[in-house]
Short mmCIF file of C-alpha atoms in Angstrom, two decimals:
data_model
loop_
_atom_site.label_atom_id
_atom_site.label_comp_id
_atom_site.label_asym_id
_atom_site.label_seq_id
_atom_site.Cartn_x
_atom_site.Cartn_y
_atom_site.Cartn_z
CA UNK K 234 0.00 0.00 0.00
CA UNK K 235 2.68 2.42 1.07
CA UNK K 236 4.99 1.33 -1.74
CA UNK K 237 2.28 1.76 -4.31
CA UNK K 238 1.61 5.31 -3.28
CA UNK K 239 5.32 6.17 -3.44
CA UNK K 240 5.34 5.54 -7.15
CA UNK K 241 2.37 7.76 -7.66
CA UNK K 242 3.99 10.95 -6.45
CA UNK K 243 3.08 13.91 -8.58
CA UNK K 244 5.66 16.19 -10.05
CA UNK K 245 6.44 19.44 -8.36
CA UNK K 246 3.10 21.19 -8.00
CA UNK K 247 4.51 24.34 -9.57
CA UNK K 248 5.31 22.54 -12.81
CA UNK K 249 1.98 20.82 -13.19
CA UNK K 250 -0.24 23.56 -11.84
CA UNK K 251 -1.88 24.57 -15.11
CA UNK K 252 -2.62 21.19 -16.58
CA UNK K 253 -4.01 19.68 -13.44
CA UNK K 254 -6.28 22.60 -12.72
CA UNK K 255 -7.69 22.85 -16.20
CA UNK K 256 -8.21 19.10 -16.37
CA UNK K 257 -9.88 18.53 -13.05
CA UNK K 258 -11.72 21.71 -12.17
CA UNK K 259 -15.45 21.16 -12.17
CA UNK K 260 -17.74 24.18 -12.44
CA UNK K 261 -20.41 22.61 -10.24
CA UNK K 262 -18.21 22.14 -7.16
CA UNK K 263 -17.68 25.17 -4.96
CA UNK K 264 -13.91 25.65 -4.68
CA UNK K 265 -13.89 26.42 -1.00
CA UNK K 266 -15.70 23.19 -0.04
CA UNK K 267 -13.85 20.64 -2.11
CA UNK K 268 -10.29 19.93 -3.16
CA UNK K 269 -9.07 17.46 -5.70
CA UNK K 270 -5.99 15.46 -4.90
CA UNK K 271 -3.45 16.02 -7.68
CA UNK K 272 -2.03 12.58 -7.01
CA UNK K 273 -5.00 10.20 -6.83
CA UNK K 274 -7.63 12.64 -8.21
CA UNK K 275 -9.99 11.89 -5.34
CA UNK K 276 -12.46 14.64 -4.50
CA UNK K 277 -11.98 15.61 -0.89
CA UNK K 278 -13.88 17.84 1.46
CA UNK K 279 -11.62 20.74 2.35
CA UNK K 280 -12.60 20.39 6.00
CA UNK K 281 -11.53 16.70 6.02
CA UNK K 282 -8.29 17.67 4.35
CA UNK K 283 -7.47 20.35 6.86
CA UNK K 284 -8.36 18.00 9.75
CA UNK K 285 -5.81 15.61 8.26
CA UNK K 286 -2.98 18.22 8.21
CA UNK K 287 -3.57 18.74 4.48
CA UNK K 288 -2.54 15.20 3.65
CA UNK K 289 -4.82 13.31 1.26
CA UNK K 290 -6.62 10.66 3.37
CA UNK K 291 -6.84 8.41 0.32
CA UNK K 292 -3.28 8.35 -1.04
CA UNK K 293 -1.13 10.30 1.42
CA UNK K 294 -0.29 13.15 -0.96
CA UNK K 295 1.02 16.16 0.98
CA UNK K 296 -0.67 19.39 -0.08
CA UNK K 297 1.31 22.59 0.21
CA UNK K 298 0.68 24.47 3.44
CA UNK K 299 1.68 27.95 4.50
CA UNK K 300 3.96 28.90 7.35
CA UNK K 301 1.18 29.65 9.87
CA UNK K 302 -0.51 26.31 9.20
CA UNK K 303 2.79 24.54 9.82
CA UNK K 304 3.34 26.41 13.03
CA UNK K 305 -0.11 25.45 14.28
CA UNK K 306 0.58 21.79 13.39
CA UNK K 307 3.97 21.80 15.11
CA UNK K 308 3.98 24.12 18.10
CA UNK K 309 1.95 23.39 21.23
CA UNK K 310 -1.13 25.60 21.38
CA UNK K 311 -0.36 29.13 22.44
CA UNK K 312 3.39 28.62 22.81
CA UNK K 313 4.62 30.23 19.59
CA UNK K 314 6.13 33.62 20.16
CA UNK K 315 7.23 35.34 16.95
CA UNK K 316 10.54 37.16 16.57
CA UNK K 317 11.58 39.89 14.12
CA UNK K 318 8.09 39.92 12.61
CA UNK K 319 8.51 43.44 11.23
CA UNK K 320 11.65 43.03 9.13
CA UNK K 321 10.83 43.83 5.51
CA UNK K 322 12.80 43.65 2.28
CA UNK K 323 13.83 46.71 0.35
CA UNK K 324 14.87 46.95 -3.27
CA UNK K 325 18.55 47.24 -2.37
CA UNK K 326 20.05 47.11 -5.85
CA UNK K 327 17.18 48.79 -7.72
CA UNK K 328 16.16 45.59 -9.46
CA UNK K 329 13.37 46.01 -12.04
CA UNK K 330 9.85 45.11 -10.85
CA UNK K 331 11.08 43.95 -7.44
CA UNK K 332 8.96 46.45 -5.49
CA UNK K 333 5.84 45.20 -7.23
CA UNK K 334 6.83 41.57 -6.68
CA UNK K 335 7.29 42.20 -2.96
CA UNK K 336 3.93 43.90 -2.76
CA UNK K 337 2.20 40.97 -4.47
CA UNK K 338 4.03 38.46 -2.31
CA UNK K 339 2.87 40.24 0.84
CA UNK K 340 -0.70 40.19 -0.43
CA UNK K 341 -0.60 36.59 -1.54
CA UNK K 342 1.01 35.22 1.61
CA UNK K 343 -0.23 37.72 4.20
CA UNK K 344 3.36 37.63 5.50
CA UNK K 345 5.98 40.35 5.47
CA UNK K 346 8.74 38.00 4.38
CA UNK K 347 9.44 34.46 3.23
CA UNK K 348 10.28 33.08 6.67
CA UNK K 349 8.54 33.19 10.05
CA UNK K 350 10.78 32.83 13.11
CA UNK K 351 10.17 32.49 16.81
CA UNK K 352 10.26 30.24 19.84
CA UNK K 353 7.77 27.60 20.86
CA UNK K 354 7.31 24.31 22.64
CA UNK K 355 6.87 20.98 20.90
CA UNK K 356 5.23 18.51 23.28
CA UNK K 357 6.58 20.67 26.06
CA UNK K 358 10.14 20.84 24.71
CA UNK K 359 11.24 24.43 24.16
CA UNK K 360 12.95 25.25 20.87
CA UNK K 361 13.59 27.98 18.34
CA UNK K 362 11.52 27.50 15.20
CA UNK K 363 11.72 28.84 11.67
CA UNK K 364 9.22 28.06 8.96
CA UNK K 365 9.64 29.22 5.39
CA UNK K 366 6.63 30.54 3.51
CA UNK K 367 5.95 28.96 0.10
CA UNK K 368 3.50 31.68 -0.92
CA UNK K 369 6.07 34.46 -0.55
CA UNK K 370 8.12 34.34 -3.77
CA UNK K 371 8.37 30.54 -3.34
CA UNK K 372 10.31 31.03 -0.11
CA UNK K 373 13.26 32.66 -1.85
CA UNK K 374 16.12 33.88 0.34
CA UNK K 375 17.04 37.55 0.28
CA UNK K 376 18.75 39.67 2.92
CA UNK K 377 15.77 39.69 5.29
CA UNK K 378 15.37 35.91 5.23
CA UNK K 379 19.12 35.64 5.84
CA UNK K 380 19.01 38.12 8.69
CA UNK K 381 15.99 36.51 10.36
CA UNK K 382 17.48 33.01 10.21
CA UNK K 383 20.83 34.34 11.46
CA UNK K 384 19.20 36.16 14.36
CA UNK K 385 17.25 33.04 15.28
CA UNK K 386 20.38 30.87 15.43
CA UNK K 387 22.26 33.54 17.37
CA UNK K 388 19.40 33.80 19.84
CA UNK K 389 19.15 30.01 20.16
CA UNK K 390 22.92 29.74 20.70
CA UNK K 391 22.74 32.34 23.45
CA UNK K 392 19.72 30.75 25.14
CA UNK K 393 20.90 27.18 24.69
CA UNK K 394 17.88 26.20 22.59
CA UNK K 395 17.67 23.61 19.83
CA UNK K 396 16.48 24.85 16.43
CA UNK K 397 13.79 23.20 14.32
CA UNK K 398 13.46 24.56 10.78
CA UNK K 399 11.03 23.83 7.94
CA UNK K 400 12.50 24.68 4.55
CA UNK K 401 10.70 25.44 1.32
CA UNK K 402 12.52 27.58 -1.18
CA UNK K 403 13.26 28.24 -4.80
CA UNK K 404 16.75 29.31 -3.69
CA UNK K 405 18.54 32.63 -3.42
CA UNK K 406 16.41 35.63 -4.41
CA UNK K 407 17.68 36.82 -7.78
CA UNK K 408 16.19 40.29 -7.26
CA UNK K 409 18.73 41.06 -4.53
CA UNK K 410 21.66 39.95 -6.68
CA UNK K 411 24.91 39.05 -4.97
CA UNK K 412 23.55 40.15 -1.60
CA UNK K 413 21.22 37.15 -1.53
CA UNK K 414 24.06 34.80 -2.46
CA UNK K 415 25.96 36.10 0.55
CA UNK K 416 23.08 35.06 2.83
CA UNK K 417 24.11 31.46 2.24
CA UNK K 418 27.45 32.14 3.92
CA UNK K 419 25.91 34.32 6.60
CA UNK K 420 23.28 31.78 7.68
CA UNK K 421 25.83 28.93 7.50
CA UNK K 422 28.07 30.88 9.85
CA UNK K 423 25.23 31.26 12.34
CA UNK K 424 24.33 27.56 12.08
CA UNK K 425 27.97 26.67 12.73
CA UNK K 426 28.22 28.87 15.80
CA UNK K 427 25.01 27.34 17.17
CA UNK K 428 26.36 23.87 16.43
CA UNK K 429 29.68 24.63 18.14
CA UNK K 430 27.68 25.31 21.31
CA UNK K 431 26.69 21.63 21.24
CA UNK K 432 23.11 22.42 20.33
CA UNK K 433 20.75 20.42 18.16
CA UNK K 434 19.46 21.58 14.77
CA UNK K 435 16.76 19.61 12.96
CA UNK K 436 15.69 20.49 9.44
CA UNK K 437 12.46 19.37 7.85
CA UNK K 438 12.75 19.58 4.06
CA UNK K 439 9.45 20.25 2.36
CA UNK K 440 8.43 20.59 -1.27
CA UNK K 441 10.30 22.23 -2.97
CA UNK K 442 13.66 22.97 -1.35
CA UNK K 443 16.23 23.94 -3.96
CA UNK K 444 19.19 26.15 -4.88
CA UNK K 445 20.92 28.33 -2.36
CA UNK K 446 18.80 27.15 0.56
CA UNK K 447 19.66 23.50 -0.14
CA UNK K 448 23.31 24.52 -0.47
CA UNK K 449 23.23 26.21 2.93
CA UNK K 450 21.09 25.84 6.05
CA UNK K 451 18.69 23.20 4.68
CA UNK K 452 21.45 20.59 4.47
CA UNK K 453 23.25 21.67 7.64
CA UNK K 454 20.96 20.01 10.18
CA UNK K 455 22.33 17.45 12.63
CA UNK K 456 19.23 15.50 11.73
CA UNK K 457 17.58 16.09 8.36
CA UNK K 458 14.09 14.77 7.73
CA UNK K 459 11.96 15.27 4.65
CA UNK K 460 8.28 15.19 3.83
CA UNK K 461 7.18 12.33 1.54
CA UNK K 462 7.55 13.23 -2.11
CA UNK K 463 9.26 16.56 -1.45
CA UNK K 464 11.53 17.77 -4.23
CA UNK K 465 14.95 18.57 -2.77
CA UNK K 466 17.96 19.49 -4.85
CA UNK K 467 20.64 22.00 -5.68
CA UNK K 468 19.72 22.43 -9.34
CA UNK K 469 16.09 22.22 -10.40
CA UNK K 470 15.03 19.24 -12.54
CA UNK K 471 14.52 21.39 -15.64
CA UNK K 472 18.03 22.83 -15.43
CA UNK K 473 19.48 19.34 -15.05
CA UNK K 474 17.52 18.04 -18.04
CA UNK K 475 18.80 20.96 -20.11
CA UNK K 476 22.37 20.29 -18.95
CA UNK K 477 22.45 16.55 -19.58
CA UNK K 478 19.91 16.56 -22.45
CA UNK K 479 18.09 13.60 -20.96
CA UNK K 480 14.84 13.05 -19.12
CA UNK K 481 15.32 12.40 -15.43
CA UNK K 482 13.92 9.16 -14.02
CA UNK K 483 10.72 9.26 -11.96
CA UNK K 484 11.35 10.01 -8.32
CA UNK K 485 14.68 11.78 -8.99
CA UNK K 486 15.46 14.36 -6.27
CA UNK K 487 12.42 13.30 -4.24
CA UNK K 488 12.65 12.79 -0.48
CA UNK K 489 12.78 8.99 -0.79
CA UNK K 490 15.61 9.27 -3.35
CA UNK K 491 17.59 11.51 -1.00
CA UNK K 492 17.20 9.03 1.83
CA UNK K 493 18.32 6.25 -0.47
CA UNK K 494 21.41 8.28 -1.44
CA UNK K 495 22.23 8.98 2.20
CA UNK K 496 21.40 12.68 2.41
CA UNK K 497 18.24 12.51 4.50
CA UNK K 498 17.87 10.71 7.85
CA UNK K 499 14.21 9.86 7.49
CA UNK K 500 11.15 10.54 5.37
CA UNK K 501 8.44 11.45 7.84
CA UNK K 502 4.78 11.97 7.04
CA UNK K 503 3.33 15.26 8.15
CA UNK K 504 0.93 13.34 10.36
CA UNK K 505 3.89 11.92 12.30
CA UNK K 506 6.17 14.94 12.28
CA UNK K 507 5.25 16.51 15.58
CA UNK K 508 5.67 13.22 17.43
CA UNK K 509 8.94 12.57 15.60
CA UNK K 510 10.34 16.01 16.41
CA UNK K 511 9.27 15.71 20.05
CA UNK K 512 10.99 12.34 20.30
CA UNK K 513 14.23 13.71 18.87
CA UNK K 514 14.07 16.75 21.16
CA UNK K 515 13.51 14.49 24.16
CA UNK K 516 16.44 12.27 23.16
CA UNK K 517 18.65 15.38 23.12
CA UNK K 518 17.24 16.96 26.25
CA UNK K 519 19.88 18.02 28.74
CA UNK K 520 19.57 16.26 32.07
CA UNK K 521 18.32 18.45 34.85
CA UNK K 522 21.22 19.62 36.97
CA UNK H 1222 32.66 49.31 -19.68
CA UNK H 1223 29.20 47.78 -19.58
CA UNK H 1224 28.49 44.82 -17.32
CA UNK H 1225 28.00 42.42 -20.22
CA UNK H 1226 31.44 43.37 -21.60
CA UNK H 1227 32.94 42.31 -18.27
CA UNK H 1228 31.04 39.02 -18.47
CA UNK H 1229 32.47 38.44 -21.94
CA UNK H 1230 35.98 39.34 -20.79
CA UNK H 1231 35.69 37.02 -17.78
CA UNK H 1232 34.75 34.14 -20.12
CA UNK H 1233 37.17 35.09 -22.90
CA UNK H 1234 39.21 32.38 -24.58
CA UNK H 1235 42.86 32.65 -23.67
CA UNK H 1236 42.23 34.32 -20.32
CA UNK H 1237 44.58 32.86 -17.69
CA UNK H 1238 42.92 30.15 -15.60
CA UNK H 1239 43.35 28.89 -12.04
CA UNK H 1240 46.43 26.77 -12.64
CA UNK H 1241 48.15 29.68 -14.44
CA UNK H 1242 47.76 31.77 -11.30
CA UNK H 1243 49.09 28.94 -9.14
CA UNK H 1244 52.18 28.42 -11.26
CA UNK H 1245 52.95 32.11 -11.72
CA UNK H 1246 52.41 33.30 -8.16
CA UNK H 1247 53.78 30.40 -6.09
CA UNK H 1248 56.79 28.10 -6.16
CA UNK H 1249 57.13 24.42 -5.23
CA UNK H 1250 53.50 23.65 -6.06
CA UNK H 1251 52.76 20.09 -5.03
CA UNK H 1252 49.41 18.91 -6.30
CA UNK H 1253 47.35 16.69 -4.01
CA UNK H 1254 44.46 14.78 -5.53
CA UNK H 1255 41.14 13.41 -4.39
CA UNK H 1256 38.51 13.84 -1.73
CA UNK H 1257 39.13 10.45 0.00
CA UNK H 1258 35.40 9.84 -0.34
CA UNK H 1259 34.54 9.26 -3.96
CA UNK H 1260 37.08 10.46 -6.50
CA UNK H 1261 39.31 13.17 -7.86
CA UNK H 1262 37.41 16.08 -9.37
CA UNK H 1263 39.63 17.68 -11.98
CA UNK H 1264 37.63 20.89 -11.99
CA UNK H 1265 39.35 21.58 -8.67
CA UNK H 1266 43.14 21.75 -8.51
CA UNK H 1267 44.60 21.72 -5.03
CA UNK H 1268 47.84 21.30 -3.16
CA UNK H 1269 50.59 22.94 -1.19
CA UNK H 1270 52.89 25.65 -2.48
CA UNK H 1271 55.23 28.34 -1.28
CA UNK H 1272 54.22 31.98 -1.27
CA UNK H 1273 57.63 33.70 -1.31
CA UNK H 1274 58.89 31.84 1.78
CA UNK H 1275 55.60 30.78 3.37
CA UNK H 1276 53.96 27.36 2.79
CA UNK H 1277 50.30 27.81 1.86
CA UNK H 1278 47.44 25.63 0.68
CA UNK H 1279 46.20 26.62 -2.75
CA UNK H 1280 42.91 25.60 -4.31
CA UNK H 1281 41.71 26.63 -7.75
CA UNK H 1282 38.62 26.04 -9.83
CA UNK H 1283 40.09 25.21 -13.22
CA UNK H 1284 38.06 25.53 -16.41
CA UNK H 1285 40.80 24.17 -18.68
CA UNK H 1286 42.85 25.53 -21.56
CA UNK H 1287 42.27 23.60 -24.80
CA UNK H 1288 39.27 21.44 -25.68
CA UNK H 1289 40.68 18.19 -24.27
CA UNK H 1290 41.67 19.94 -21.06
CA UNK H 1291 38.29 21.64 -20.80
CA UNK H 1292 36.45 18.34 -21.09
CA UNK H 1293 38.73 16.80 -18.47
CA UNK H 1294 37.99 19.75 -16.16
CA UNK H 1295 34.24 19.66 -16.89
CA UNK H 1296 34.64 23.32 -17.96
CA UNK H 1297 35.35 24.32 -14.39
CA UNK H 1298 32.03 23.04 -13.06
CA UNK H 1299 32.82 21.03 -9.95
CA UNK H 1300 30.94 18.01 -8.67
CA UNK H 1301 30.39 17.48 -4.94
CA UNK H 1302 33.70 15.60 -4.75
CA UNK H 1303 35.41 18.79 -5.92
CA UNK H 1304 34.08 20.75 -2.96
CA UNK H 1305 34.93 17.86 -0.64
CA UNK H 1306 38.45 17.70 -2.11
CA UNK H 1307 38.83 21.41 -1.39
CA UNK H 1308 37.56 20.92 2.16
CA UNK H 1309 40.02 18.11 2.76
CA UNK H 1310 42.85 20.42 1.73
CA UNK H 1311 41.52 23.15 3.98
CA UNK H 1312 41.38 20.78 6.96
CA UNK H 1313 45.00 19.83 6.28
CA UNK H 1314 45.85 23.51 6.11
CA UNK H 1315 44.23 24.05 9.48
CA UNK H 1316 46.13 21.16 11.00
CA UNK H 1317 49.49 22.44 9.78
CA UNK H 1318 48.70 26.13 10.34
CA UNK H 1319 48.97 26.93 6.65
CA UNK H 1320 46.98 29.82 5.22
CA UNK H 1321 44.58 29.02 2.38
CA UNK H 1322 44.40 30.83 -0.96
CA UNK H 1323 41.50 30.04 -3.35
CA UNK H 1324 41.23 31.05 -7.00
CA UNK H 1325 37.71 31.07 -8.36
CA UNK H 1326 36.69 30.74 -11.96
CA UNK H 1327 33.51 28.81 -12.66
CA UNK H 1328 30.17 29.34 -14.33
CA UNK H 1329 28.73 27.41 -11.39
CA UNK H 1330 28.67 24.08 -9.60
CA UNK H 1331 27.80 21.28 -12.02
CA UNK H 1332 24.05 20.94 -12.55
CA UNK H 1333 23.93 17.29 -13.59
CA UNK H 1334 22.39 14.07 -12.44
CA UNK H 1335 25.60 12.70 -10.94
CA UNK H 1336 26.17 15.89 -8.95
CA UNK H 1337 22.68 15.71 -7.45
CA UNK H 1338 23.04 12.02 -6.61
CA UNK H 1339 26.19 12.75 -4.66
CA UNK H 1340 24.79 15.75 -2.80
CA UNK H 1341 25.89 18.95 -4.50
CA UNK H 1342 23.87 21.06 -2.06
CA UNK H 1343 25.23 19.24 0.97
CA UNK H 1344 28.83 19.53 -0.25
CA UNK H 1345 28.63 23.29 -0.76
CA UNK H 1346 26.71 23.78 2.49
CA UNK H 1347 29.37 21.94 4.43
CA UNK H 1348 32.14 24.09 2.94
CA UNK H 1349 30.28 27.26 3.90
CA UNK H 1350 30.01 26.08 7.50
CA UNK H 1351 33.51 24.71 7.82
CA UNK H 1352 35.25 27.62 6.11
CA UNK H 1353 33.54 30.04 8.47
CA UNK H 1354 35.41 28.54 11.43
CA UNK H 1355 38.57 27.22 9.76
CA UNK H 1356 41.31 28.24 12.15
CA UNK H 1357 43.73 29.63 9.59
CA UNK H 1358 43.66 32.70 7.33
CA UNK H 1359 41.76 32.34 4.04
CA UNK H 1360 41.88 34.66 1.01
CA UNK H 1361 39.70 34.00 -2.04
CA UNK H 1362 40.31 35.67 -5.39
CA UNK H 1363 37.78 35.75 -8.22
CA UNK H 1364 39.85 35.61 -11.38
CA UNK H 1365 37.13 35.02 -14.01
CA UNK H 1366 33.55 33.95 -13.56
CA UNK H 1367 32.10 33.66 -10.09
CA UNK H 1368 28.98 31.62 -10.66
CA UNK H 1369 26.65 31.50 -7.68
CA UNK H 1370 26.91 28.78 -4.99
CA UNK H 1371 29.62 27.02 -6.95
CA UNK H 1372 31.87 30.05 -6.49
CA UNK H 1373 30.79 30.80 -2.93
CA UNK H 1374 31.72 27.23 -1.94
CA UNK H 1375 35.35 28.40 -2.07
CA UNK H 1376 34.80 32.04 -1.13
CA UNK H 1377 34.06 32.14 2.59
CA UNK H 1378 37.24 34.00 3.42
CA UNK H 1379 38.76 36.76 5.55
CA UNK H 1380 39.03 38.86 2.42
CA UNK H 1381 37.61 38.35 -1.06
CA UNK H 1382 39.40 39.99 -3.96
CA UNK H 1383 38.48 40.35 -7.62
CA UNK H 1384 40.20 41.03 -10.87
CA UNK H 1385 38.90 44.04 -12.77
CA UNK H 1386 37.18 41.88 -15.39
CA UNK H 1387 35.98 39.14 -13.11
CA UNK H 1388 32.27 38.89 -12.32
CA UNK H 1389 30.45 37.40 -9.34
CA UNK H 1390 26.75 36.76 -9.42
CA UNK H 1391 23.84 34.88 -7.87
CA UNK H 1392 22.73 33.72 -11.32
CA UNK H 1393 24.15 33.94 -14.85
CA UNK H 1394 22.88 36.90 -16.91
CA UNK H 1395 21.38 34.41 -19.38
CA UNK H 1396 19.56 32.55 -16.61
CA UNK H 1397 18.31 35.80 -15.14
CA UNK H 1398 17.08 37.05 -18.52
CA UNK H 1399 15.20 33.86 -19.25
CA UNK H 1400 13.44 34.05 -15.89
CA UNK H 1401 12.72 37.78 -16.05
CA UNK H 1402 11.88 38.28 -19.69
CA UNK H 1403 11.66 34.67 -20.94
CA UNK H 1404 14.40 35.70 -23.32
CA UNK H 1405 18.03 34.66 -22.74
CA UNK H 1406 19.19 37.07 -25.44
CA UNK H 1407 18.46 39.97 -23.08
CA UNK H 1408 21.51 38.99 -21.03
CA UNK H 1409 23.07 42.46 -21.38
CA UNK H 1410 20.17 44.09 -19.52
CA UNK H 1411 20.18 41.29 -16.95
CA UNK H 1412 23.94 41.67 -16.38
CA UNK H 1413 23.38 45.34 -15.64
CA UNK H 1414 20.56 44.63 -13.16
CA UNK H 1415 22.47 41.95 -11.28
CA UNK H 1416 25.30 44.30 -10.19
CA UNK H 1417 27.94 41.69 -10.86
CA UNK H 1418 31.04 43.70 -11.76
CA UNK H 1419 34.01 44.16 -9.47
CA UNK H 1420 33.18 47.85 -9.14
CA UNK H 1421 29.58 47.10 -8.11
CA UNK H 1422 30.68 44.50 -5.60
CA UNK H 1423 33.25 46.82 -4.08
CA UNK H 1424 30.60 49.47 -3.51
CA UNK H 1425 28.20 46.86 -2.08
CA UNK H 1426 31.07 45.89 0.28
CA UNK H 1427 30.98 42.28 -0.82
CA UNK H 1428 34.67 42.35 -1.74
CA UNK H 1429 37.68 44.14 -0.30
CA UNK H 1430 39.86 44.80 -3.30
CA UNK H 1431 39.89 45.06 -7.09
CA UNK H 1432 43.02 44.43 -9.15
CA UNK H 1433 43.46 46.37 -12.36
CA UNK H 1434 44.18 44.20 -15.36
CA UNK H 1435 47.19 45.29 -17.38
CA UNK H 1436 45.88 43.95 -20.73
CA UNK H 1437 46.82 40.51 -21.98
CA UNK H 1438 50.14 40.20 -20.19
CA UNK H 1439 49.44 39.33 -16.56
CA UNK H 1440 53.10 39.18 -15.44
CA UNK H 1441 52.90 42.39 -13.47
CA UNK H 1442 49.53 41.41 -12.00
CA UNK H 1443 50.90 38.10 -10.70
CA UNK H 1444 53.65 40.02 -8.92
CA UNK H 1445 51.19 42.43 -7.37
CA UNK H 1446 48.96 39.61 -6.17
CA UNK H 1447 51.96 37.77 -4.72
CA UNK H 1448 53.03 40.81 -2.73
CA UNK H 1449 49.51 41.65 -1.58
CA UNK H 1450 48.73 38.07 -0.58
CA UNK H 1451 51.94 37.92 1.42
CA UNK H 1452 51.35 41.09 3.38
CA UNK H 1453 47.64 40.44 4.01
CA UNK H 1454 48.26 36.88 5.15
CA UNK H 1455 51.12 38.01 7.43
CA UNK H 1456 48.78 40.55 8.97
CA UNK H 1457 45.98 37.97 9.44
CA UNK H 1458 48.38 35.33 10.78
CA UNK H 1459 49.37 37.73 13.52
CA UNK H 1460 45.78 37.99 14.77
CA UNK H 1461 44.58 35.75 17.61
CA UNK H 1462 42.46 32.97 16.05
CA UNK H 1463 39.31 34.07 17.84
CA UNK H 1464 39.66 37.57 16.45
CA UNK H 1465 40.33 36.27 12.95
CA UNK H 1466 37.20 34.10 13.02
CA UNK H 1467 35.10 36.83 14.55
CA UNK H 1468 36.15 39.16 11.78
CA UNK H 1469 35.30 36.51 9.16
CA UNK H 1470 31.88 35.93 10.72
CA UNK H 1471 31.00 39.60 10.86
CA UNK H 1472 32.37 40.22 7.39
CA UNK H 1473 29.46 38.11 6.07
CA UNK H 1474 27.08 38.92 8.92
CA UNK H 1475 26.79 42.58 7.90
CA UNK H 1476 26.48 42.11 4.10
CA UNK H 1477 23.24 43.66 2.86
CA UNK H 1478 22.51 44.80 6.37
CA UNK H 1479 24.80 47.83 6.80
CA UNK H 1480 22.90 50.78 8.14
CA UNK H 1481 19.50 49.04 8.13
#
């Protein structure tokens, strides 16, 4: 059963968005009440889907969720306390259309930037938490994302807290030019300093995690877990196909593939993630002095 | 000169490559191969050499000279084992208190199937972390193209220098143009927008120094770099390790955040 569903993983939702929506949309079904699973095509009540952490109850497909939904699925009720919520990007190098893009991203995601940071408890274990926002320029990393992540790790290092981070990103944000590339080094430095304090960092890779985020803090966790079917890679599949002039095999760069190649510790369903994270946090808990 | 002209100059045929810089600036170069994990990536040339009288570790991304050489070097696009080979050399440098000098010239880390299978992202990420706390001075010099994460994987340093016609960018102008305007031929406009020239990067405080290029004959330039490397490394060697690493951390920590 499980095996069967693994082979049915859809492609990256971004790539197949148009075709699947034109094919399956039915004019008689109110959008807000029903969703159609892009993997098994089952028609699902939206309320059932959200009760099931946005995982298809029929085939286990993981729907994309925003940062706030993830926080509510992960943090104990009422424990999340946000940090640096007001930091906003500016058009630092005068890149064309960037101001407009930022404005749209803020509207679409209802967030000020592509990552939400703070502290919380997971089954009573305190930790620092960052969650990237897929609806803000596909979670791309510019200077504000870099600064927020860096501040979070610095804070966690100072307070002796473990860090749990959910990644979703198209990579470094082109519109901030070289300054976004530099965030890879900056965040990696902060992760290293946190690590050198003997503190735990767990990353949860979600669909899609690519480019400069993969090549920095996403792959720097002490423990790296991934959501089933998540696309995780340095180069995107289209770029690779253009480079090697070949089609990539099914499942390439998916979470299960990464585990098979030794780059992911475990593929963990969203329904199990909170329990899994709590268990890891408890196994790393410092003994009371 | 327009940005796209710099991009063309950085990629120009006949421009000196990484190994040219190694052989012209240092003596006693002893090449050391392999990452001890998977293989020997020939896009990365590494070893020990003498800078005037000081043993140093040198690492270069090498795009190759003639066609055969270029194919052997994968056109300067390293696989994960290339970054791991570089890291092995850096760890040896740390152990023997040798400073590290990196020469960067790549259109980017290799974007192929094999590279993904062996963890391109993980390899670069690990270099970024480890270089940040490597307990020995590091200087990185961009001598041609500095393509994104593949360049940064060797450019977490105490100082980053650039040649006048080198470029350093988060994405190639062609890649940027095809995303922005769905038209890779608009690379000239994209190059301008990306702020990728040495002059731009100096004013954005991403690099410390730009070296003027004396035309086709680099002899004088090699001498200048040799002298400057020597004096900067001497200065950094004299610093207590904690101070050196703190400086390196804050060098990157403030980028894009000055005065905000």
